[in-house]
């Protein structure tokens, strides 16, 4: 199974994030129920590895915090491949990310080399689907979006199934943030 840990966003925030998708081409928009903020991607795991990961995630100690979305961005530069809403930089979110990655390491999942950029994916783009100029116009129109606060009191282990029209995410376990 394919596993990742993420923040499940409150409905009000998901509704406001969906509104940012106005004006984007139709295909591969993240559906409202699928909007999430990934803390760590673990990839393929067997049942035993998943159990170890679950145990390690259960030992994560981190404090609840208020999440804010501040603006939008694109990955892929001149050939944008993904449009997102950005999380406002927050030490509590950064600490939670660190601890979730650390739990993954303890359970045998190597951490990715790339820098963590907390974001909510709004749309994936096929190559050439949107010109850089059109993406720039969307970024300009949505760049001032400020959405929040959303009180975050837990994080979730998700199982992702690809190969359908859109990915299917299932919640396997929830972990409370205390303190
Ligand atoms: P699709 O791959 O079909 O576009 P998806 O990316 O939402 O859908 P997954 O690939 O299973 O589904 O990824 C689940 C979550 O983990 C997503 O938030 C995705 O951005 C994130 N993710 C996937 N691969 C990585 C990776 N190598 N590094 C960091 N995050 C990743
Ligand atoms: Mg993916």
Coordinates of N, CA and C and ligand atoms in Angstrom, one line a residue, residues 2 41 124 160 162 167 169, ligand 2:
X2 N 0.3 2.3 -0.5 CA 1.0 3.6 -0.6 C 0.6 4.5 0.5
X41 N 5.6 11.9 2.9 CA 5.2 10.9 1.9 C 6.1 9.7 2.2
X124 N -3.2 19.5 -10.7 CA -2.1 19.0 -11.4 C -2.3 19.3 -12.9
X160 N -3.1 5.8 -0.1 CA -3.5 6.4 -1.4 C -3.6 5.3 -2.5
X162 N -3.9 4.9 -6.5 CA -3.8 5.6 -7.8 C -4.5 4.7 -8.9
X167 N -6.9 10.2 -7.5 CA -6.5 9.3 -6.4 C -7.6 9.1 -5.4
X169 N -8.0 8.5 -1.4 CA -7.3 8.6 -0.1 C -8.2 8.0 1.0
Ligands
LIG2 MG1 1.6 11.8 -6.8

